[in-house]
Short mmCIF file of C-alpha atoms and ligand atoms in Angstrom, two decimals:
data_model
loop_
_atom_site.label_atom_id
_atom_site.label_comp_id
_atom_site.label_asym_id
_atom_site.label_seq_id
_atom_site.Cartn_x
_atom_site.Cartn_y
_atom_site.Cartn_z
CA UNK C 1 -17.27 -27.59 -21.83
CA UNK C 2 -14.11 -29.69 -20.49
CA UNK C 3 -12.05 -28.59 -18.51
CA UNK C 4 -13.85 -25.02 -18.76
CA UNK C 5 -14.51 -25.02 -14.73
CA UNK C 6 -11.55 -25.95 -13.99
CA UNK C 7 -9.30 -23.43 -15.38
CA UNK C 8 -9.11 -21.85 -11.97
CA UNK C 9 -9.11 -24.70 -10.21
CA UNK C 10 -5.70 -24.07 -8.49
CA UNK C 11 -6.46 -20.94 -8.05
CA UNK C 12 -6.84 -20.41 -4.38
CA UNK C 13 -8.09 -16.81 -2.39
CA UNK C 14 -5.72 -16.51 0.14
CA UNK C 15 -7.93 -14.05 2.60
CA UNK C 16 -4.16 -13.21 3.89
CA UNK C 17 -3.51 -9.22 3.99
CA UNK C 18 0.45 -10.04 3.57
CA UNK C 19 -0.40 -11.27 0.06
CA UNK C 20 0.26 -9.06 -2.70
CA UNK C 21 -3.02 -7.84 -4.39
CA UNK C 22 -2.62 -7.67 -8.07
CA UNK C 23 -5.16 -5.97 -10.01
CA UNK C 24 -4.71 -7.92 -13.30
CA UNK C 25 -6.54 -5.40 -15.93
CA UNK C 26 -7.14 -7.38 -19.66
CA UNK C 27 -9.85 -6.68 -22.67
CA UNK C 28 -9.34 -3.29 -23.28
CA UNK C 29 -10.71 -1.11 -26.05
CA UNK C 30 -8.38 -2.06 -28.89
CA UNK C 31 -8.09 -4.14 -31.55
CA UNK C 32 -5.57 -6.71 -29.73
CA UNK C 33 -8.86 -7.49 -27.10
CA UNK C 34 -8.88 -11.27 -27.95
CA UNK C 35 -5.46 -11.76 -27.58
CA UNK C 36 -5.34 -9.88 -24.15
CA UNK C 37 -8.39 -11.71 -23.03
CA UNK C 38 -6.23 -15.43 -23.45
CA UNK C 39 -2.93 -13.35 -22.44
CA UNK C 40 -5.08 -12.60 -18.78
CA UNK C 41 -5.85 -16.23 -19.02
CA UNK C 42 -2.59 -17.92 -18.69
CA UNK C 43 -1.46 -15.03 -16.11
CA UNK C 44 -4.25 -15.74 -13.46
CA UNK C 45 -3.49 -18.92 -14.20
CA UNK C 46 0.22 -19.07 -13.37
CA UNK C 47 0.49 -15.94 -10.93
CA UNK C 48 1.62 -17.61 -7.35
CA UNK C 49 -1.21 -18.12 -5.76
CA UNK C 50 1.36 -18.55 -2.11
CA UNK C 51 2.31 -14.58 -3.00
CA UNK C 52 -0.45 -12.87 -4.51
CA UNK C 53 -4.11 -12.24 -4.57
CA UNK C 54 -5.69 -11.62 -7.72
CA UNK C 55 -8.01 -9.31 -8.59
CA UNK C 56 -9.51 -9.62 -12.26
CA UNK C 57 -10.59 -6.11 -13.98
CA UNK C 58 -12.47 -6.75 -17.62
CA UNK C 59 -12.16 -3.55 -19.46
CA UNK C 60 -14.77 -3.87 -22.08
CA UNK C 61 -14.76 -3.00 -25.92
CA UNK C 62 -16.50 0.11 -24.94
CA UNK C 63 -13.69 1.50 -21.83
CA UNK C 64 -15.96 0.04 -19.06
CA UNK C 65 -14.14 -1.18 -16.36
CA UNK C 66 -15.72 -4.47 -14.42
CA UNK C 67 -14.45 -6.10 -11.09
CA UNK C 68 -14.97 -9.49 -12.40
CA UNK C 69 -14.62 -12.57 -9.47
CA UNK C 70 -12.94 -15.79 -10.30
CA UNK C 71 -15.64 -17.83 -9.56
CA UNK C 72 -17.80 -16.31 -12.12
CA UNK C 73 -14.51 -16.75 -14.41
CA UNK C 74 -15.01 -20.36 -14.00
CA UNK C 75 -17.87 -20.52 -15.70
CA UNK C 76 -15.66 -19.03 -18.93
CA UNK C 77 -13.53 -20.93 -21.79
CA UNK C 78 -10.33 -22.49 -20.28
CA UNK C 79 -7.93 -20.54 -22.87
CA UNK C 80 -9.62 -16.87 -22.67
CA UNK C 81 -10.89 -15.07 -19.70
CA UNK C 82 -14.33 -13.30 -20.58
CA UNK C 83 -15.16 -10.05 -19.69
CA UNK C 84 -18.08 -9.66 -17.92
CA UNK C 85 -20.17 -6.26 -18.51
CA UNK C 86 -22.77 -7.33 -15.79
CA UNK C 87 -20.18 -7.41 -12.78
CA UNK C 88 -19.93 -4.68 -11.02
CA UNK C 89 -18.04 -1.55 -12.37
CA UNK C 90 -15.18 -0.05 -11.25
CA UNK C 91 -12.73 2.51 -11.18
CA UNK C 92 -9.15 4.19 -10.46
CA UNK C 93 -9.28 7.27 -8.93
CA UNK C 94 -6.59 9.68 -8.90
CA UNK C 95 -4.37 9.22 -5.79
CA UNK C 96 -6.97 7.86 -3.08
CA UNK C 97 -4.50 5.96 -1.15
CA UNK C 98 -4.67 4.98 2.43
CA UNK C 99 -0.80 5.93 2.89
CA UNK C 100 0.00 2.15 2.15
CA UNK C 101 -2.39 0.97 -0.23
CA UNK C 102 -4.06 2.31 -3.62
CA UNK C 103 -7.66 2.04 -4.13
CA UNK C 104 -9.97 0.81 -6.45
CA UNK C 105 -13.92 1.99 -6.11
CA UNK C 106 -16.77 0.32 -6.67
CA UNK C 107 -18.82 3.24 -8.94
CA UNK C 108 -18.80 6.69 -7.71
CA UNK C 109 -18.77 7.27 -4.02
CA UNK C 110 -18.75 3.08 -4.10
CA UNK C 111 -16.78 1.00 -1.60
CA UNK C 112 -12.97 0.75 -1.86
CA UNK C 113 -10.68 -2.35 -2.14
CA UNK C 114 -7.04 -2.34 -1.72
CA UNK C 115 -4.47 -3.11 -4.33
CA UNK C 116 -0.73 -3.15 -4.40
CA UNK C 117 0.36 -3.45 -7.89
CA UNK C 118 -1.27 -3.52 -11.36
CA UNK C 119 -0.73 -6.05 -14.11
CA UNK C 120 -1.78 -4.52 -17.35
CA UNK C 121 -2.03 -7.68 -19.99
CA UNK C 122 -3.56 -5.72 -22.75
CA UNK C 123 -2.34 -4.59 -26.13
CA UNK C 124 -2.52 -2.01 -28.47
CA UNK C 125 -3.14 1.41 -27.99
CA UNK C 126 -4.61 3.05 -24.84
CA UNK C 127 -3.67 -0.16 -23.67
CA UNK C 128 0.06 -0.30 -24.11
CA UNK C 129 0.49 2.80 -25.48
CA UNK C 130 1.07 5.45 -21.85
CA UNK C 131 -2.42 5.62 -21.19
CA UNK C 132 -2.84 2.76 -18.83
CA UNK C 133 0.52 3.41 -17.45
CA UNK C 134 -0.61 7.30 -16.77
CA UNK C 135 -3.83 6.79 -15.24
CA UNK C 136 -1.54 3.73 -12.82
CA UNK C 137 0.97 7.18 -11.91
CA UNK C 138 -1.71 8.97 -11.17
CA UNK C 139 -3.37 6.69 -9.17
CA UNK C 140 0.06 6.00 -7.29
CA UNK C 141 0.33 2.59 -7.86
CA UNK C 142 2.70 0.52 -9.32
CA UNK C 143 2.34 -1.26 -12.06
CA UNK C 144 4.16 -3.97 -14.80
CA UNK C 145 6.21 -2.93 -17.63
CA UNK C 146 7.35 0.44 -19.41
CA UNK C 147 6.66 3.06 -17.62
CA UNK C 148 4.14 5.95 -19.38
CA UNK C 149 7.39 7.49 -21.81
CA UNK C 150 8.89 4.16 -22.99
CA UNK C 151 5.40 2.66 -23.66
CA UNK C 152 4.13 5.40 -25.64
CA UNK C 153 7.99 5.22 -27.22
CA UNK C 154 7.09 1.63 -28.03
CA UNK C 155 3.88 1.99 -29.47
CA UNK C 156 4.99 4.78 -32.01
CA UNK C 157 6.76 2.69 -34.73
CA UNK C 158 8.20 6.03 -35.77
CA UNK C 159 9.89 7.63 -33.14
CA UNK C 160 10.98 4.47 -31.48
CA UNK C 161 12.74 3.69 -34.87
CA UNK C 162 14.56 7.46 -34.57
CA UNK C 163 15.55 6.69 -31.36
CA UNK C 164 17.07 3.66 -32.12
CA UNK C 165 18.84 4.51 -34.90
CA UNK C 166 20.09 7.25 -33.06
CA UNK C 167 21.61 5.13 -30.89
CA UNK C 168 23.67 4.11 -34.27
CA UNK C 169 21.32 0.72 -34.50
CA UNK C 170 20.49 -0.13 -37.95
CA UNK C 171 16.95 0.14 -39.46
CA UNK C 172 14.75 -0.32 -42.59
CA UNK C 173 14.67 2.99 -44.74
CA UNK C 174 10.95 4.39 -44.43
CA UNK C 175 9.07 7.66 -44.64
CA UNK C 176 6.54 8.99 -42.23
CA UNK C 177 3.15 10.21 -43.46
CA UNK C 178 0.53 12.23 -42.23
CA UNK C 179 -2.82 12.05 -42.74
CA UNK C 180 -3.49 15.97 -44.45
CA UNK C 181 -0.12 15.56 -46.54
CA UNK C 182 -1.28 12.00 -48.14
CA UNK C 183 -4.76 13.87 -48.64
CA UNK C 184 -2.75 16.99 -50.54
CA UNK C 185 -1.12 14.13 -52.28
CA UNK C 186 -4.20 11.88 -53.07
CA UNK C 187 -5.64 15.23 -53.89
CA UNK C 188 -2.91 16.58 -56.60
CA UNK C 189 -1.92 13.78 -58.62
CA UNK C 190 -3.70 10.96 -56.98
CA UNK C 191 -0.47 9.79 -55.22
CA UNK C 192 1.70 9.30 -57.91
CA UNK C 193 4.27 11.43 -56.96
CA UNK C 194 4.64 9.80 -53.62
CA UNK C 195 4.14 6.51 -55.73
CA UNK C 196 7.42 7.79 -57.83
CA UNK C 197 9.31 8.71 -54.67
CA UNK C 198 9.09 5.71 -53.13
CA UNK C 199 10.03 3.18 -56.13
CA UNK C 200 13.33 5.58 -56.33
CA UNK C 201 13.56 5.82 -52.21
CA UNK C 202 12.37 2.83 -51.21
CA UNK C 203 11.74 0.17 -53.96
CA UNK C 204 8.96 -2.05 -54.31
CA UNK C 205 8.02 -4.28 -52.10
CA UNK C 206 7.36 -1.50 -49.58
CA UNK C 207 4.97 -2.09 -46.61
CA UNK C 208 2.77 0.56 -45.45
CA UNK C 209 1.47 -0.18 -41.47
CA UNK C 210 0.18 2.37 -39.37
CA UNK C 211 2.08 4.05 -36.93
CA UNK C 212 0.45 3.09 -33.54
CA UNK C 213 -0.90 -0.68 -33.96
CA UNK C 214 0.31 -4.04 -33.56
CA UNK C 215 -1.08 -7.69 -35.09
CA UNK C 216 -0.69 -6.73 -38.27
CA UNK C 217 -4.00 -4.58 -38.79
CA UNK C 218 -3.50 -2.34 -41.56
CA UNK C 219 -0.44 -3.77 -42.56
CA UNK C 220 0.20 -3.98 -46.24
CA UNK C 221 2.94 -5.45 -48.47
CA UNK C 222 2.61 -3.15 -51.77
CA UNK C 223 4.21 -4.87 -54.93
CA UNK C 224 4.28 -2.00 -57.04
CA UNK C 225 3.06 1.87 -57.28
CA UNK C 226 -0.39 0.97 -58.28
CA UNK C 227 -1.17 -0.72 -55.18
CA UNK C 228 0.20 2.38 -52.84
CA UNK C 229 -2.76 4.63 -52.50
CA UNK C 230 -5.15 1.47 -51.74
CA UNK C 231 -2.68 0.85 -49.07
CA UNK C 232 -2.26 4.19 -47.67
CA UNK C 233 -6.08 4.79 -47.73
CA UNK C 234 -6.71 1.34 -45.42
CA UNK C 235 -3.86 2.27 -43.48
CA UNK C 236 -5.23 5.66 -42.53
CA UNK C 237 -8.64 4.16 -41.14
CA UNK C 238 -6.27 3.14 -37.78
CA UNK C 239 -3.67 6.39 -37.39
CA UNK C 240 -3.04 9.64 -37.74
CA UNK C 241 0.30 8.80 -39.50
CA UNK C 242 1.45 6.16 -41.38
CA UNK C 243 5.12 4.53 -42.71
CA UNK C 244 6.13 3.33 -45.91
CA UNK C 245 9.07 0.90 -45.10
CA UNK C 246 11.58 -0.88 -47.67
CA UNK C 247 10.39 -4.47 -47.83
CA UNK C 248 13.09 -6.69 -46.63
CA UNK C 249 13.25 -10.17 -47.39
CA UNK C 250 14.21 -10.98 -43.66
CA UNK C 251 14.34 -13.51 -41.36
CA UNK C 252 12.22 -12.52 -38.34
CA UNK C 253 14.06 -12.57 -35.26
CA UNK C 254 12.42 -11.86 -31.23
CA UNK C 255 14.24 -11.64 -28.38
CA UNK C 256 12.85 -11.36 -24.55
CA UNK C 257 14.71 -8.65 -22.54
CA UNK C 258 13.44 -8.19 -18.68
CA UNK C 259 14.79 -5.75 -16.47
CA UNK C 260 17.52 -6.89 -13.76
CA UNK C 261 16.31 -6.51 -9.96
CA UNK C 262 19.62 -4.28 -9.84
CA UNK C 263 18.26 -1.56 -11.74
CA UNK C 264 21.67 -0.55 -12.37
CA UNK C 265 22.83 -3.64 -13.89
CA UNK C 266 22.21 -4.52 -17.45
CA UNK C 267 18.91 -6.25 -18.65
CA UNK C 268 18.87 -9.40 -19.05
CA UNK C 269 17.98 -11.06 -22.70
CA UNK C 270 17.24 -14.52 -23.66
CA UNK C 271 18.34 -16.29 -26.43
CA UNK C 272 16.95 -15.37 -29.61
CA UNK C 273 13.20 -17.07 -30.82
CA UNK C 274 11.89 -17.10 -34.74
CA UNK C 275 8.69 -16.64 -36.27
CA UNK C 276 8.44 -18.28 -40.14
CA UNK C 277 5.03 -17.74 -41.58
CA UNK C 278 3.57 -19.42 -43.89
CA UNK C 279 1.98 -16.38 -45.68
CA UNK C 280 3.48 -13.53 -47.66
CA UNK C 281 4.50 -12.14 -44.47
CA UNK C 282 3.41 -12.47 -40.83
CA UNK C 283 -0.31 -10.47 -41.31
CA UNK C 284 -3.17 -10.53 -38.95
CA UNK C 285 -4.24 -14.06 -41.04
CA UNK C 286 -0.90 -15.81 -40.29
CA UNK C 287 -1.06 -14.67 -36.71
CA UNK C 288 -4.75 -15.12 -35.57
CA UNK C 289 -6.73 -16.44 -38.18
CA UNK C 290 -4.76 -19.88 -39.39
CA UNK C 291 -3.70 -21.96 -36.96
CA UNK C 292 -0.86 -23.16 -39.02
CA UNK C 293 0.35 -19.24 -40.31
CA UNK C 294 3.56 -19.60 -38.61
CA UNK C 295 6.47 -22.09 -37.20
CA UNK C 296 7.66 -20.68 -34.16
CA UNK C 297 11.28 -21.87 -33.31
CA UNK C 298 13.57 -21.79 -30.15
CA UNK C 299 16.11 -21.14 -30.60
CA UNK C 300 16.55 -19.75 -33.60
CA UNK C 301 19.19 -21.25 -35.63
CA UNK C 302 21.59 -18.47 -35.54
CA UNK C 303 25.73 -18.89 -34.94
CA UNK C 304 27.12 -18.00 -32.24
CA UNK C 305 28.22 -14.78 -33.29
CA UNK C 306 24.65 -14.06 -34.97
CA UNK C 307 22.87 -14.94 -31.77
CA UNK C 308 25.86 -12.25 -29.82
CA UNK C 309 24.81 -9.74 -32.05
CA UNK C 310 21.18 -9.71 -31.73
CA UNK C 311 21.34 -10.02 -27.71
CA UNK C 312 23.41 -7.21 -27.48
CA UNK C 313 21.06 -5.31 -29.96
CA UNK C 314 18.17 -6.47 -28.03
CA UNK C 315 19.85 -4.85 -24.39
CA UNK C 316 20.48 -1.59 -26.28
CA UNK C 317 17.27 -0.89 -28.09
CA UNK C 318 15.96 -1.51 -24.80
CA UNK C 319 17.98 1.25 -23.09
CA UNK C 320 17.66 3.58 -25.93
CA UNK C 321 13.79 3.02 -25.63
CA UNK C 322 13.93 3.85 -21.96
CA UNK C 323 12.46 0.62 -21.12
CA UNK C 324 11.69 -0.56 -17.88
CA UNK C 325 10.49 -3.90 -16.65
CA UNK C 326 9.87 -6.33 -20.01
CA UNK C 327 9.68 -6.01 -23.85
CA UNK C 328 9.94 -8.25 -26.79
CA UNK C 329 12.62 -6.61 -28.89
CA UNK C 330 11.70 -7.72 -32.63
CA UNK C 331 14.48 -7.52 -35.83
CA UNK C 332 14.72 -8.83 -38.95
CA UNK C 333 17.50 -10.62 -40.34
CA UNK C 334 17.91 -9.56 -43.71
CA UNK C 335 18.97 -13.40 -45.89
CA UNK C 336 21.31 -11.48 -48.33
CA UNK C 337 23.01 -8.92 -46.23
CA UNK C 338 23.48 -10.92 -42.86
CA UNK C 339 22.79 -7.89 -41.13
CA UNK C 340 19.80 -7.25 -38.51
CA UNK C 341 17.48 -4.35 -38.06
CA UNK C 342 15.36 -3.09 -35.25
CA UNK C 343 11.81 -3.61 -36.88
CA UNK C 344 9.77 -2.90 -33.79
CA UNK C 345 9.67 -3.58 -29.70
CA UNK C 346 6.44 -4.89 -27.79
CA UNK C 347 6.12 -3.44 -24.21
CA UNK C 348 3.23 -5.54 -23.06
CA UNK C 349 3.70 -8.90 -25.14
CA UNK C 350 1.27 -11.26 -25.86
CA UNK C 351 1.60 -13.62 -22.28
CA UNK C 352 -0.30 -16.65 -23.75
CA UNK C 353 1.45 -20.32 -22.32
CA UNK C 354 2.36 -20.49 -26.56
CA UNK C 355 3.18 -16.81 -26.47
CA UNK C 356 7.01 -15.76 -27.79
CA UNK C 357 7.68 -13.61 -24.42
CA UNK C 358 7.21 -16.24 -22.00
CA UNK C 359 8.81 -19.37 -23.98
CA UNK C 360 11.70 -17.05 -24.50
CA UNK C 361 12.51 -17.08 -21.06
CA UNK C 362 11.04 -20.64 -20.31
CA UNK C 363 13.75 -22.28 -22.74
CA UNK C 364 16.29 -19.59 -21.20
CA UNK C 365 15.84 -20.88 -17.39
CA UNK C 366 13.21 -18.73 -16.19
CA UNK C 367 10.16 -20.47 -16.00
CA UNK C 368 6.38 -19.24 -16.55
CA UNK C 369 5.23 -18.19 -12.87
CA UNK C 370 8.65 -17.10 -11.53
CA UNK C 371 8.92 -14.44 -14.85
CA UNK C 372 5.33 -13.24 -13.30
CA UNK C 373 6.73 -12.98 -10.08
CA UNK C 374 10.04 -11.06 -11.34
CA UNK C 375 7.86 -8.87 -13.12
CA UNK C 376 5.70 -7.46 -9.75
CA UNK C 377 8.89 -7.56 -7.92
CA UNK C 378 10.27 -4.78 -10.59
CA UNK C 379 7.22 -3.06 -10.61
CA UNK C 380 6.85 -3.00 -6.82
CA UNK C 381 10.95 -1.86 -6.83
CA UNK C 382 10.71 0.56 -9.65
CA UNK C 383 7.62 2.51 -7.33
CA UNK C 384 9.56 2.30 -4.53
CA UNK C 385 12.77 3.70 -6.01
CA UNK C 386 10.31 6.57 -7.55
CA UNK C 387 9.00 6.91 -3.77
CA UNK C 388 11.71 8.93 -2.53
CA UNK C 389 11.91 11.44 -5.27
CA UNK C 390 10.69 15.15 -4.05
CA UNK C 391 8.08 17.08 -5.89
CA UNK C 392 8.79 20.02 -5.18
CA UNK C 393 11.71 22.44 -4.31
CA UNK C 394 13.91 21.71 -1.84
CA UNK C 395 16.81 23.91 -0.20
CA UNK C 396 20.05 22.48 -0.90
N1 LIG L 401 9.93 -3.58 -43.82
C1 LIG L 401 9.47 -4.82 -43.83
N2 LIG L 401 10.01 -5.77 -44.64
C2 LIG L 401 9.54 -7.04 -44.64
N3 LIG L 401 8.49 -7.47 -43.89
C3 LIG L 401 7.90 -6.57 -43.07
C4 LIG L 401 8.36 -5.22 -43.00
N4 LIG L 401 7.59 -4.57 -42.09
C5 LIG L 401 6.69 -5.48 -41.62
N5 LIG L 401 6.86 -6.68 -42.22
C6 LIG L 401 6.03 -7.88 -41.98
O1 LIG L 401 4.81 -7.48 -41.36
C7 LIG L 401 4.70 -8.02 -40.03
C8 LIG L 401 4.06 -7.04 -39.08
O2 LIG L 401 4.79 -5.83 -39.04
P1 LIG L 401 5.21 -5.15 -37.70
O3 LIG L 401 5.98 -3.92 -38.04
O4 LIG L 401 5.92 -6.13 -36.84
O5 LIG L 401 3.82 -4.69 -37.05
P2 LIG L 401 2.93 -5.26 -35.83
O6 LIG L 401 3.16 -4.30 -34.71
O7 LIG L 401 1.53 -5.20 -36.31
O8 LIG L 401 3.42 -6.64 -35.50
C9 LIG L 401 6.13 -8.39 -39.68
O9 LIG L 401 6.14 -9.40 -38.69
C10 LIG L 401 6.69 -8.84 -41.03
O10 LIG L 401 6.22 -10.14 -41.35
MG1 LIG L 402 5.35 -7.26 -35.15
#
């Protein structure tokens, strides 16, 4: 295949222990495992090879965690790393540190290497969602993005939407459903009391998405209070709990925000991006399956005063969240109103060279490998601040 061995052609090993060792984890077991596998690709492909080390971790569909090598990576497709389930597996142990370094082991009882920082590019839950970002505090090592509150925060479309608009942000109206109430529902009437309370709450179109998910699966736009239960019952196969939102007919607005290196200063945001798809709305089609399902545009065309607003929005939404690090901040401008809404934030964006995070930043001055580098220097300064904090009590 062209070009396939040399994706990691510039790639060099520095045997230096001064370099930074970055255990870049992708794959993962969610539904977002493609993407992160061509998210990994661009990052090992752009990380500086003069600062860091890199050392490739394949979580499988199944959890299992591989040390993959580059040079069997070079054998894989230029614009997605593969996982390899053959290399040899490997795990994170709770706190097993050397005083200076945490370690990854080779199996149970297996050898140890040393790494500095994690890079988690997956998506998705148990990915994105805490999980990752638990087992990294655990392990004491730091690691890129949220930290375990803000991602699982992120991930739940629900609470981060009452946090926000307790923050006095504006969102869509929507309802929250459980799984046992929509079965009592389904049961009693067959939903059509919900179906009732939503055309007088909510209005038709409404779109029903599960809670914790991202690309679009289960996502629904429901045209009128025949479709709902369909909807609700597809919706259900991915979460626990599920929202029924307003349909807006919106503009879809992204913003970049990354965490300033003076953690007390204010984050910074880039100027504002657009997705337009081409479908009925941005679904898991438009995004993965047709190559033409959206125009992405930077800027967006927004005024001056339009492009203020949703910076500012973007800074606080990622305060409110708690956020540390990166996020895409995501809000729809609604055509009639003029008015934005939070719709949803990404903690662990897709990191693809096409990818909305990184082009953000690219067309606002930071470019592809130093954003990487920013990012480790955060997560290496957000440990370190962390560092000094007791655990126990201590006599004034
Ligand atoms: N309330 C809404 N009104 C209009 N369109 C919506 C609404 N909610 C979601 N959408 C459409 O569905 C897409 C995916 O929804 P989103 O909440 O962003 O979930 P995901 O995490 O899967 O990206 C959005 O990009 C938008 O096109
Ligand atoms: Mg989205």
């Amino acid at each position: 295949m062209t070009g396939s061995r040399d994706i990691f052609r510039n790639i060099r090993q520095p045997m230096s222990s001064k370099r930074i060792r970055v255990a870049v984890l992708y794959g993962g077991r969610s539904g977002e495992h493609e993407v992160s596998l061509q998210s990994a690709a661009s990052v090992i492909r752009n990380l500086d090879p003069e600062r860091f080390t890199i050392i490739p971790i394949g979580i499988d569909r199944d959890g299992g965690w591989h040390l993959n090598d580059l040079a069997m990576m070079a054998d894989g497709a230029a614009k997605s790393l593969p996982v390899f389930r053959d290399a040899p597996p490997v795990m994170l142990p709770p706190f097993s540190g050397d005083g200076e370094r945490s370690l990854l082991r080779l199996g149970p009882g297996g050898e140890a290497q040393g790494i500095d920082v994690v890079f988690p590019v997956m998506h998705g839950p148990l990915c994105e969602d805490g999980a990752i970002q638990g087992l990294c505090e655990l392990a004491d090592v730091p690691y890129v993005g949220p930290g375990v509150l803000a991602s699982a925060v992120g991930m739940d479309k629900d609470v981060a939407k009452r946090l926000v608009a307790a923050d006095g942000l504006p969102i869509v109206p929507y309802l929250s459903l459980k799984r046992d109430r929509w079965d009592r529902e389904r049961g009693a009437d067959a939903g059509a009391g919900l179906a009732g309370w939503v055309a007088e709450n909510l209005g038709y179109p409404a779109f029903v998405k599960p809670a914790n998910m991202g690309s679009s699966v289960g996502i629904h736009k429901v045209s009128s209070a025949a479709e709902l239960g369909r909807a609700l019952d597809d919706a259900f196969r991915y979460d626990v709990k599920v929202l029924i939102e307003r349909g807006v007919d919106a503009r879809e607005i992204e913003l970049a925000v990354l965490e300033n290196i003076a953690s007390s200063d204010e984050p910074l945001v880039s100027i504002p991006g657009e997705i337009a798809p081409s479908h009925e709305f941005y679904s898991y089609e438009a995004k993965y399956l047709d190559e033409h399902g959206a125009a992405l545009m930077i800027p967006a065309a927004l005024d001056p005063a339009e492009t203020e607003r949703a910076q500012s929005m973007a800074r606080r939404i990622f305060s409110a969240l708690e956020c540390e690090g990166m996020a895409r901040v995501d809000l729809f401008l609604d055509r009639k109103s003029g008015e934005f809404y939070f719709n949803e934030i990404n903690t662990i964006p897709g990191f693809t060279t096409i990818s909305m995070y990184p082009k953000l930043w690219e067309a606002s001055g930071i470019g592809y490998r130093e954003l990487l580098s920013r990012l480790i220097d955060l997560a290496l300064a957000r440990h370190e601040r962390k560092r000094g904090l007791s655990r126990e009590w201590l006599a004034e």
